[in-house]
GROMACS .gro file of C-alpha atoms in nm:
model
  420
    1MET     CA    1  -2.937  -1.374  -1.196
    2GLY     CA    2  -2.713  -1.678  -1.145
    3PRO     CA    3  -2.399  -1.682  -0.932
    4GLY     CA    4  -2.171  -1.666  -1.234
    5SER     CA    5  -2.337  -1.362  -1.388
    6TYR     CA    6  -2.348  -1.189  -1.048
    7ILE     CA    7  -1.975  -1.233  -0.994
    8LYS     CA    8  -1.903  -1.117  -1.349
    9LYS     CA    9  -2.111  -0.803  -1.292
   10LEU     CA   10  -1.947  -0.742  -0.953
   11TYR     CA   11  -1.590  -0.753  -1.079
   12SER     CA   12  -1.634  -0.620  -1.433
   13THR     CA   13  -1.475  -0.278  -1.486
   14ARG     CA   14  -1.579  -0.204  -1.850
   15ASN     CA   15  -1.289   0.038  -1.865
   16PRO     CA   16  -0.988  -0.065  -2.077
   17ILE     CA   17  -0.764   0.200  -1.918
   18PHE     CA   18  -0.845   0.079  -1.570
   19ASP     CA   19  -0.814  -0.286  -1.676
   20LEU     CA   20  -0.462  -0.233  -1.810
   21PHE     CA   21  -0.366  -0.045  -1.495
   22CYS     CA   22  -0.493  -0.333  -1.280
   23MET     CA   23  -0.294  -0.587  -1.482
   24MET     CA   24   0.017  -0.373  -1.446
   25ILE     CA   25  -0.031  -0.364  -1.068
   26LEU     CA   26  -0.107  -0.739  -1.051
   27PHE     CA   27   0.228  -0.840  -1.197
   28PHE     CA   28   0.409  -0.566  -1.008
   29MET     CA   29   0.272  -0.706  -0.681
   30LEU     CA   30   0.382  -1.056  -0.782
   31PHE     CA   31   0.735  -0.921  -0.820
   32ASP     CA   32   0.717  -0.719  -0.499
   33GLY     CA   33   0.551  -0.995  -0.296
   34ILE     CA   34   0.815  -1.254  -0.385
   35ILE     CA   35   1.108  -1.030  -0.290
   36THR     CA   36   0.933  -0.909   0.027
   37TYR     CA   37   0.874  -1.270   0.131
   38LEU     CA   38   1.242  -1.351   0.080
   39ILE     CA   39   1.394  -1.067   0.279
   40PRO     CA   40   1.318  -1.180   0.640
   41LEU     CA   41   1.418  -1.537   0.549
   42VAL     CA   42   1.751  -1.427   0.399
   43VAL     CA   43   1.820  -1.199   0.697
   44LEU     CA   44   1.757  -1.482   0.944
   45GLU     CA   45   1.973  -1.720   0.736
   46LEU     CA   46   2.258  -1.474   0.787
   47GLY     CA   47   2.213  -1.501   1.164
   48TYR     CA   48   2.040  -1.172   1.241
   49SER     CA   49   1.755  -1.134   1.496
   50LYS     CA   50   1.387  -1.065   1.431
   51THR     CA   51   1.430  -0.720   1.585
   52LEU     CA   52   1.693  -0.645   1.320
   53VAL     CA   53   1.450  -0.773   1.054
   54GLY     CA   54   1.208  -0.506   1.175
   55ILE     CA   55   1.476  -0.238   1.173
   56ILE     CA   56   1.576  -0.331   0.818
   57PHE     CA   57   1.215  -0.306   0.700
   58SER     CA   58   1.168   0.028   0.876
   59THR     CA   59   1.457   0.181   0.681
   60ALA     CA   60   1.241   0.151   0.368
   61ALA     CA   61   0.977   0.371   0.529
   62ILE     CA   62   1.237   0.617   0.657
   63SER     CA   63   1.368   0.658   0.303
   64GLY     CA   64   1.009   0.686   0.180
   65ALA     CA   65   0.940   0.962   0.431
   66PHE     CA   66   1.252   1.144   0.308
   67PHE     CA   67   1.138   1.115  -0.054
   68ASP     CA   68   0.800   1.262   0.046
   69PHE     CA   69   0.986   1.588   0.105
   70VAL     CA   70   1.204   1.583  -0.206
   71ILE     CA   71   0.993   1.405  -0.469
   72TYR     CA   72   0.862   1.737  -0.602
   73LYS     CA   73   1.219   1.863  -0.619
   74ILE     CA   74   1.297   1.566  -0.845
   75PHE     CA   75   0.970   1.584  -1.040
   76LYS     CA   76   0.807   1.919  -1.113
   77LYS     CA   77   0.475   1.736  -1.126
   78ALA     CA   78   0.369   1.402  -0.977
   79PHE     CA   79   0.249   1.286  -1.319
   80TYR     CA   80   0.192   0.910  -1.318
   81ARG     CA   81   0.372   0.842  -1.648
   82ARG     CA   82   0.716   0.960  -1.542
   83LEU     CA   83   0.668   0.831  -1.186
   84PHE     CA   84   0.602   0.477  -1.308
   85ILE     CA   85   0.892   0.485  -1.554
   86VAL     CA   86   1.133   0.564  -1.272
   87MET     CA   87   0.955   0.309  -1.049
   88PHE     CA   88   1.034   0.026  -1.293
   89LEU     CA   89   1.398   0.130  -1.320
   90VAL     CA   90   1.444   0.147  -0.942
   91SER     CA   91   1.261  -0.185  -0.893
   92THR     CA   92   1.501  -0.360  -1.131
   93LEU     CA   93   1.800  -0.231  -0.939
   94TYR     CA   94   1.631  -0.337  -0.613
   95ILE     CA   95   1.608  -0.703  -0.723
   96PHE     CA   96   1.979  -0.726  -0.794
   97ILE     CA   97   2.081  -0.557  -0.470
   98VAL     CA   98   1.868  -0.794  -0.259
   99TRP     CA   99   2.000  -1.088  -0.464
  100SER     CA  100   2.360  -0.995  -0.384
  101ALA     CA  101   2.303  -0.876  -0.025
  102HIS     CA  102   2.525  -1.044   0.235
  103SER     CA  103   2.548  -0.774   0.500
  104PHE     CA  104   2.326  -0.541   0.700
  105PHE     CA  105   2.426  -0.238   0.491
  106PHE     CA  106   2.330  -0.410   0.164
  107PHE     CA  107   1.983  -0.474   0.304
  108VAL     CA  108   1.957  -0.113   0.419
  109ALA     CA  109   2.050   0.003   0.066
  110ALA     CA  110   1.786  -0.229  -0.079
  111MET     CA  111   1.523  -0.098   0.164
  112ILE     CA  112   1.603   0.259   0.068
  113LEU     CA  113   1.523   0.168  -0.292
  114TRP     CA  114   1.208  -0.014  -0.179
  115GLY     CA  115   1.090   0.298   0.003
  116PHE     CA  116   1.159   0.507  -0.306
  117TYR     CA  117   0.974   0.287  -0.555
  118TYR     CA  118   0.678   0.246  -0.319
  119ASP     CA  119   0.655   0.625  -0.299
  120LEU     CA  120   0.657   0.637  -0.678
  121LYS     CA  121   0.387   0.369  -0.696
  122SER     CA  122   0.170   0.543  -0.437
  123PHE     CA  123   0.199   0.891  -0.593
  124GLY     CA  124   0.150   0.752  -0.943
  125THR     CA  125  -0.158   0.549  -0.850
  126LEU     CA  126  -0.328   0.840  -0.675
  127ASP     CA  127  -0.251   1.070  -0.969
  128PHE     CA  128  -0.382   0.813  -1.220
  129PHE     CA  129  -0.710   0.765  -1.029
  130SER     CA  130  -0.758   1.138  -0.982
  131ARG     CA  131  -0.723   1.186  -1.358
  132TYR     CA  132  -0.927   0.904  -1.504
  133ILE     CA  133  -1.178   0.779  -1.241
  134PRO     CA  134  -1.503   0.975  -1.173
  135LYS     CA  135  -1.541   1.069  -0.806
  136GLU     CA  136  -1.858   0.861  -0.761
  137ASN     CA  137  -1.663   0.548  -0.862
  138LEU     CA  138  -1.349   0.602  -0.654
  139SER     CA  139  -1.433   0.368  -0.364
  140SER     CA  140  -1.544   0.084  -0.591
  141LYS     CA  141  -1.246   0.122  -0.827
  142PHE     CA  142  -0.997   0.129  -0.542
  143GLY     CA  143  -1.172  -0.182  -0.412
  144VAL     CA  144  -1.134  -0.356  -0.748
  145LEU     CA  145  -0.769  -0.248  -0.767
  146GLN     CA  146  -0.723  -0.404  -0.425
  147ILE     CA  147  -0.847  -0.733  -0.572
  148PHE     CA  148  -0.567  -0.735  -0.828
  149GLN     CA  149  -0.312  -0.634  -0.565
  150ALA     CA  150  -0.444  -0.912  -0.342
  151ILE     CA  151  -0.411  -1.172  -0.618
  152GLY     CA  152  -0.046  -1.076  -0.660
  153CYS     CA  153   0.019  -1.073  -0.286
  154LEU     CA  154  -0.169  -1.402  -0.243
  155LEU     CA  155   0.016  -1.589  -0.516
  156ALA     CA  156   0.360  -1.446  -0.439
  157PRO     CA  157   0.422  -1.631  -0.108
  158LEU     CA  158   0.295  -1.956  -0.259
  159ILE     CA  159   0.527  -1.918  -0.558
  160ALA     CA  160   0.817  -1.820  -0.331
  161GLY     CA  161   0.745  -2.114  -0.100
  162PHE     CA  162   0.763  -2.360  -0.390
  163LEU     CA  163   1.083  -2.203  -0.523
  164ILE     CA  164   1.267  -2.206  -0.188
  165ILE     CA  165   1.436  -2.540  -0.122
  166GLU     CA  166   1.590  -2.537   0.227
  167THR     CA  167   1.770  -2.208   0.151
  168VAL     CA  168   1.695  -1.912  -0.074
  169GLY     CA  169   1.851  -1.967  -0.419
  170TRP     CA  170   1.844  -1.784  -0.753
  171GLU     CA  171   1.505  -1.917  -0.869
  172PRO     CA  172   1.273  -1.671  -0.686
  173PHE     CA  173   1.482  -1.372  -0.795
  174VAL     CA  174   1.463  -1.465  -1.165
  175THR     CA  175   1.089  -1.529  -1.133
  176ALA     CA  176   1.038  -1.189  -0.972
  177LEU     CA  177   1.231  -1.024  -1.256
  178VAL     CA  178   1.005  -1.194  -1.513
  179PHE     CA  179   0.692  -1.065  -1.336
  180LEU     CA  180   0.837  -0.712  -1.324
  181SER     CA  181   0.900  -0.727  -1.700
  182ILE     CA  182   0.539  -0.831  -1.767
  183SER     CA  183   0.418  -0.543  -1.549
  184ALA     CA  184   0.627  -0.299  -1.754
  185PHE     CA  185   0.473  -0.442  -2.074
  186PHE     CA  186   0.119  -0.366  -1.948
  187PHE     CA  187   0.235  -0.015  -1.856
  188LEU     CA  188   0.341   0.044  -2.217
  189LEU     CA  189  -0.001  -0.073  -2.335
  190LEU     CA  190  -0.161   0.164  -2.082
  191LEU     CA  191   0.032   0.462  -2.218
  192ARG     CA  192  -0.094   0.385  -2.567
  193GLU     CA  193  -0.456   0.347  -2.445
  194VAL     CA  194  -0.480   0.676  -2.250
  195THR     CA  195  -0.395   0.896  -2.549
  196GLY     CA  196  -0.673   1.151  -2.592
  197LYS     CA  197  -0.884   1.027  -2.299
  198LYS     CA  198  -1.077   1.268  -2.076
  199GLN     CA  199  -0.903   1.375  -1.754
  200PHE     CA  200  -1.069   1.511  -1.439
  201ILE     CA  201  -0.776   1.725  -1.324
  202PRO     CA  202  -0.536   1.946  -1.528
  203SER     CA  203  -0.308   1.743  -1.752
  204ASP     CA  204   0.048   1.829  -1.658
  205ASP     CA  205   0.071   2.177  -1.512
  206PRO     CA  206   0.382   2.214  -1.296
  207HIS     CA  207   0.343   2.339  -0.940
  208THR     CA  208   0.479   2.685  -0.870
  209LYS     CA  209   0.792   2.690  -0.661
  210LYS     CA  210   0.739   2.765  -0.291
  211THR     CA  211   0.974   2.849  -0.011
  212PHE     CA  212   1.021   2.602   0.270
  213ALA     CA  213   0.809   2.824   0.499
  214GLU     CA  214   0.526   2.833   0.243
  215GLU     CA  215   0.535   2.454   0.195
  216PHE     CA  216   0.538   2.394   0.570
  217ARG     CA  217   0.238   2.624   0.615
  218LEU     CA  218   0.045   2.436   0.346
  219TRP     CA  219   0.135   2.102   0.504
  220LYS     CA  220   0.017   2.232   0.841
  221ASN     CA  221  -0.313   2.368   0.704
  222VAL     CA  222  -0.397   2.065   0.489
  223GLY     CA  223  -0.274   1.825   0.757
  224SER     CA  224  -0.494   1.982   1.023
  225VAL     CA  225  -0.800   1.912   0.808
  226LEU     CA  226  -0.693   1.562   0.704
  227PHE     CA  227  -0.531   1.446   1.031
  228PRO     CA  228  -0.791   1.173   1.114
  229LEU     CA  229  -0.755   1.037   0.760
  230LEU     CA  230  -0.375   1.044   0.790
  231LEU     CA  231  -0.394   0.858   1.121
  232LEU     CA  232  -0.608   0.592   0.951
  233VAL     CA  233  -0.340   0.561   0.682
  234SER     CA  234  -0.074   0.494   0.948
  235VAL     CA  235  -0.290   0.239   1.131
  236SER     CA  236  -0.352   0.053   0.806
  237THR     CA  237   0.019   0.039   0.724
  238VAL     CA  238   0.111  -0.069   1.079
  239PHE     CA  239  -0.114  -0.373   1.028
  240ASP     CA  240   0.054  -0.450   0.697
  241ALA     CA  241   0.400  -0.395   0.843
  242PHE     CA  242   0.340  -0.648   1.123
  243PHE     CA  243   0.234  -0.913   0.871
  244ILE     CA  244   0.505  -0.859   0.610
  245SER     CA  245   0.787  -0.854   0.867
  246ILE     CA  246   0.680  -1.136   1.102
  247GLY     CA  247   0.428  -1.323   0.883
  248PRO     CA  248   0.684  -1.507   0.662
  249ILE     CA  249   0.864  -1.628   0.977
  250VAL     CA  250   0.537  -1.765   1.119
  251ALA     CA  251   0.454  -1.916   0.781
  252GLU     CA  252   0.781  -2.110   0.762
  253ASN     CA  253   0.729  -2.247   1.115
  254LEU     CA  254   0.375  -2.377   1.067
  255PRO     CA  255   0.349  -2.746   0.965
  256PHE     CA  256   0.213  -2.698   0.611
  257GLU     CA  257   0.515  -2.788   0.397
  258PRO     CA  258   0.532  -2.748   0.097
  259PHE     CA  259   0.249  -2.494   0.140
  260ASP     CA  260   0.452  -2.278   0.378
  261GLY     CA  261   0.296  -1.958   0.250
  262LEU     CA  262  -0.056  -2.040   0.374
  263PHE     CA  263  -0.033  -1.801   0.669
  264MET     CA  264   0.038  -1.511   0.433
  265VAL     CA  265  -0.222  -1.636   0.188
  266ALA     CA  266  -0.479  -1.609   0.470
  267TYR     CA  267  -0.376  -1.245   0.510
  268PHE     CA  268  -0.375  -1.160   0.138
  269THR     CA  269  -0.695  -1.345   0.036
  270PRO     CA  270  -0.962  -1.121   0.201
  271PRO     CA  271  -0.894  -0.820  -0.027
  272LEU     CA  272  -0.960  -1.053  -0.320
  273ILE     CA  273  -1.304  -1.130  -0.177
  274MET     CA  274  -1.390  -0.792  -0.026
  275GLY     CA  275  -1.250  -0.566  -0.298
  276GLY     CA  276  -1.549  -0.596  -0.527
  277LEU     CA  277  -1.789  -0.536  -0.237
  278ILE     CA  278  -1.630  -0.217  -0.104
  279GLY     CA  279  -1.835   0.016  -0.326
  280SER     CA  280  -2.165  -0.140  -0.217
  281ILE     CA  281  -2.068  -0.151   0.151
  282THR     CA  282  -1.955   0.212   0.162
  283THR     CA  283  -2.271   0.320  -0.020
  284LEU     CA  284  -2.477   0.144   0.247
  285PHE     CA  285  -2.282   0.239   0.562
  286GLY     CA  286  -2.059   0.528   0.458
  287GLU     CA  287  -1.680   0.522   0.428
  288LYS     CA  288  -1.609   0.611   0.792
  289LYS     CA  289  -1.825   0.338   0.947
  290THR     CA  290  -1.710   0.079   0.694
  291ALA     CA  291  -1.343   0.135   0.779
  292LEU     CA  292  -1.363   0.189   1.156
  293ILE     CA  293  -1.625  -0.068   1.256
  294GLY     CA  294  -1.436  -0.318   1.041
  295LEU     CA  295  -1.111  -0.223   1.215
  296PHE     CA  296  -1.269  -0.272   1.559
  297ILE     CA  297  -1.425  -0.612   1.481
  298GLY     CA  298  -1.120  -0.743   1.295
  299SER     CA  299  -0.883  -0.633   1.571
  300SER     CA  300  -1.102  -0.795   1.837
  301ILE     CA  301  -1.089  -1.126   1.649
  302LEU     CA  302  -0.712  -1.099   1.601
  303THR     CA  303  -0.649  -1.060   1.977
  304THR     CA  304  -0.761  -1.423   2.028
  305ILE     CA  305  -0.489  -1.572   1.808
  306SER     CA  306  -0.238  -1.631   2.089
  307PHE     CA  307  -0.490  -1.858   2.266
  308ILE     CA  308  -0.514  -2.095   1.967
  309ASP     CA  309  -0.289  -2.398   1.924
  310SER     CA  310  -0.428  -2.543   1.601
  311PRO     CA  311  -0.240  -2.416   1.290
  312VAL     CA  312  -0.562  -2.446   1.088
  313PHE     CA  313  -0.753  -2.223   1.332
  314ILE     CA  314  -0.464  -1.974   1.342
  315ILE     CA  315  -0.494  -1.934   0.966
  316LEU     CA  316  -0.874  -1.910   0.992
  317ILE     CA  317  -0.851  -1.632   1.252
  318VAL     CA  318  -0.611  -1.433   1.032
  319PHE     CA  319  -0.844  -1.476   0.736
  320ILE     CA  320  -1.161  -1.366   0.921
  321ALA     CA  321  -0.992  -1.075   1.099
  322THR     CA  322  -0.844  -0.945   0.775
  323CYS     CA  323  -1.185  -0.959   0.605
  324PHE     CA  324  -1.294  -0.688   0.848
  325THR     CA  325  -0.977  -0.475   0.842
  326THR     CA  326  -0.934  -0.484   0.462
  327PRO     CA  327  -1.169  -0.188   0.386
  328MET     CA  328  -0.930   0.056   0.556
  329THR     CA  329  -0.702   0.077   0.253
  330PRO     CA  330  -0.953   0.144  -0.030
  331VAL     CA  331  -1.142   0.385   0.197
  332TYR     CA  332  -0.843   0.607   0.273
  333HIS     CA  333  -0.734   0.594  -0.094
  334SER     CA  334  -1.085   0.693  -0.202
  335ILE     CA  335  -1.106   0.985   0.041
  336SER     CA  336  -0.761   1.109  -0.066
  337ALA     CA  337  -0.850   1.099  -0.436
  338HIS     CA  338  -1.184   1.266  -0.365
  339CYS     CA  339  -1.003   1.549  -0.183
  340ILE     CA  340  -0.773   1.597  -0.483
  341GLN     CA  341  -1.062   1.611  -0.728
  342ASN     CA  342  -1.248   1.864  -0.512
  343SER     CA  343  -0.934   2.066  -0.435
  344PRO     CA  344  -0.682   2.006  -0.719
  345LEU     CA  345  -0.478   2.302  -0.595
  346PHE     CA  346  -0.370   2.084  -0.302
  347GLU     CA  347  -0.295   1.765  -0.497
  348LYS     CA  348   0.075   1.787  -0.405
  349GLU     CA  349   0.008   1.834  -0.033
  350VAL     CA  350  -0.255   1.558  -0.011
  351GLN     CA  351  -0.021   1.314  -0.188
  352GLU     CA  352   0.280   1.406   0.023
  353LEU     CA  353   0.098   1.393   0.357
  354SER     CA  354  -0.080   1.066   0.276
  355ASP     CA  355   0.246   0.906   0.177
  356LEU     CA  356   0.432   1.051   0.477
  357PHE     CA  357   0.185   0.890   0.719
  358PHE     CA  358   0.195   0.573   0.508
  359ASN     CA  359   0.570   0.565   0.570
  360ILE     CA  360   0.533   0.649   0.939
  361GLY     CA  361   0.330   0.330   0.977
  362TYR     CA  362   0.606   0.133   0.809
  363ILE     CA  363   0.873   0.298   1.024
  364ILE     CA  364   0.720   0.209   1.361
  365GLY     CA  365   0.535  -0.108   1.255
  366PRO     CA  366   0.825  -0.343   1.168
  367VAL     CA  367   1.039  -0.227   1.463
  368PHE     CA  368   0.764  -0.284   1.719
  369ALA     CA  369   0.670  -0.614   1.551
  370GLY     CA  370   1.030  -0.737   1.573
  371ILE     CA  371   1.071  -0.630   1.937
  372ILE     CA  372   0.741  -0.789   2.040
  373ALA     CA  373   0.822  -1.110   1.850
  374ASP     CA  374   1.161  -1.141   2.021
  375ALA     CA  375   1.008  -1.071   2.363
  376PHE     CA  376   0.679  -1.266   2.351
  377GLY     CA  377   0.689  -1.493   2.045
  378ASP     CA  378   0.574  -1.468   1.685
  379ILE     CA  379   0.205  -1.556   1.730
  380ARG     CA  380   0.152  -1.332   2.036
  381THR     CA  381   0.276  -1.041   1.826
  382PHE     CA  382  -0.053  -1.047   1.634
  383SER     CA  383  -0.262  -1.045   1.954
  384VAL     CA  384  -0.082  -0.724   2.052
  385LEU     CA  385  -0.156  -0.588   1.703
  386GLY     CA  386  -0.525  -0.660   1.761
  387GLY     CA  387  -0.518  -0.460   2.084
  388ILE     CA  388  -0.355  -0.167   1.903
  389GLY     CA  389  -0.628  -0.180   1.638
  390ILE     CA  390  -0.908  -0.170   1.898
  391VAL     CA  391  -0.763   0.142   2.063
  392PHE     CA  392  -0.723   0.333   1.736
  393ALA     CA  393  -1.064   0.228   1.605
  394ILE     CA  394  -1.223   0.394   1.910
  395ILE     CA  395  -1.006   0.708   1.881
  396LEU     CA  396  -1.075   0.748   1.509
  397PHE     CA  397  -1.448   0.692   1.548
  398ILE     CA  398  -1.451   0.992   1.785
  399ILE     CA  399  -1.233   1.234   1.588
  400MET     CA  400  -1.293   1.143   1.221
  401PRO     CA  401  -1.564   1.337   1.032
  402GLU     CA  402  -1.799   1.179   0.782
  403LYS     CA  403  -1.674   1.414   0.508
  404PHE     CA  404  -1.355   1.616   0.472
  405ASP     CA  405  -1.419   1.975   0.364
  406MET     CA  406  -1.119   2.157   0.216
  407SER     CA  407  -1.320   2.441   0.061
  408PRO     CA  408  -1.208   2.697   0.326
  409LEU     CA  409  -0.847   2.624   0.232
  410MET     CA  410  -0.933   2.667  -0.138
  411LYS     CA  411  -1.092   3.006  -0.062
  412ASP     CA  412  -0.786   3.120   0.133
  413ALA     CA  413  -0.554   3.005  -0.147
  414ASN     CA  414  -0.760   3.179  -0.414
  415SER     CA  415  -0.771   3.501  -0.212
  416ASP     CA  416  -0.393   3.486  -0.161
  417SER     CA  417  -0.339   3.444  -0.536
  418LYS     CA  418  -0.564   3.744  -0.608
  419ASP     CA  419  -0.370   3.954  -0.358
  420VAL     CA  420  -0.049   3.862  -0.538
   0.00000   0.00000   0.00000
C-alpha cells in the first residue's frame, strides 16, 4: 500500500452524514478562529492590559456555565437540529457586536454570546454523535472531526494575519461572516441527508421536568462517577484557553511578518496530523493512557519553552508538545458519548456536566494566563502551563478508571421509576 492510498484510507469516513457535519464544523471554525484571533488584538489596541484580555475571555465561560443550568429550560430536549439553528443566529449577532465593540462592556456582551453559542455547539455535537455514530467508532470519529476543526483553526490565524494591516479593519469581519454562511449551507444539506437514517438513542423524547433538588441530586450522582473525566475536560480547556488568550499576542511579536499567525498554526496543526491516528492509538493503548501519558510528555516539553531564544525553536516546541496533548479532547468526547449511549437516561446530565467543566477551564484559564503574562512575560506563561499539565497528568493517572460504569445509576433510576 503506497503512502497516498494509506492516507486516503486513514482519513476516509465513508459516511455522507458525518462528512457533511465535518464540513459544517470546518467552516464554522474558520469563522470562530478569525474572530477569536482578533479579540485580544482589538482589546490591546484600545489600551487594555493582558490581564483584562484574560478577564474578557473568561466572561464567555462564565456565561457558558450559566447556560449549562438553563439550556434545558430553553430547550426541552438538547436535539442537535434546533441547537445548531440557534447557534448560527447567535454567531451572526456575535460578529456584529465584536465589530462594533469600543468598550469593555461591549466585549463582555460579545463574550456572553460566545459562551452561549459554544454551549450550543458542544451540546449539539455530542447529541449528533450519540445518535448517528456507533460506539465502537466514537474515538476515531471524534479524532477525524478534530482534523476538520484543526484545519479551520490552523487557517484562521493565517487568514486573519494577512487581512490585518497595522490595525484591525473591516476585512476579517466580512471574511468571517462569509465562512459562517458557508457553514450554515452545509448544515442545511446535513438536515436533508439525515432524513430516515438509523439513530442509536431515542429520536426526540423530551426530558421529564424535575425539581431543583432532583436535578442537583442527579448532577451529584453522575458527577461523582464521572469526576476524573470532568477534571480532564477542564485541564484540556485550560490548555486551549492559555493559547487562545495569549497566543495571538505572542504571534504578533515574533519576527515572521507577514506570517504572524505561525505560532498559532504550530498549536492548531497537530490535531490535523493526530486526528486520524486517535482511533488506532486508543485501540493499542486504551483511552486513559493515550490521554494522560500524552499530557505528561507534552507538558514536560512545553516547560522548556522559556529557555529558548530562537523563534523557530519556540514554534517547534509548541508543535511537538501539542502533538502529545492533542488526544485529550477526542478522548474525553468519546468517553462522554459512550456514557450517553450506554446510559441514555442520563444524556442531559452528562452533557451539562461535561460542558460545565469545559466552561470552568475557560473561566480560570484566561485569567491565570493574563496574570502570569503580565507578571512574567508571554513566553514564560507557557512554561507555567507545562508545569500545571504535569501535575494534573499525575493526579488523573491515579484517580481515573479505565472504564466508567454508570449501570448502578441506571438501576437506581429504573427502580425509582417503578416505585413511582
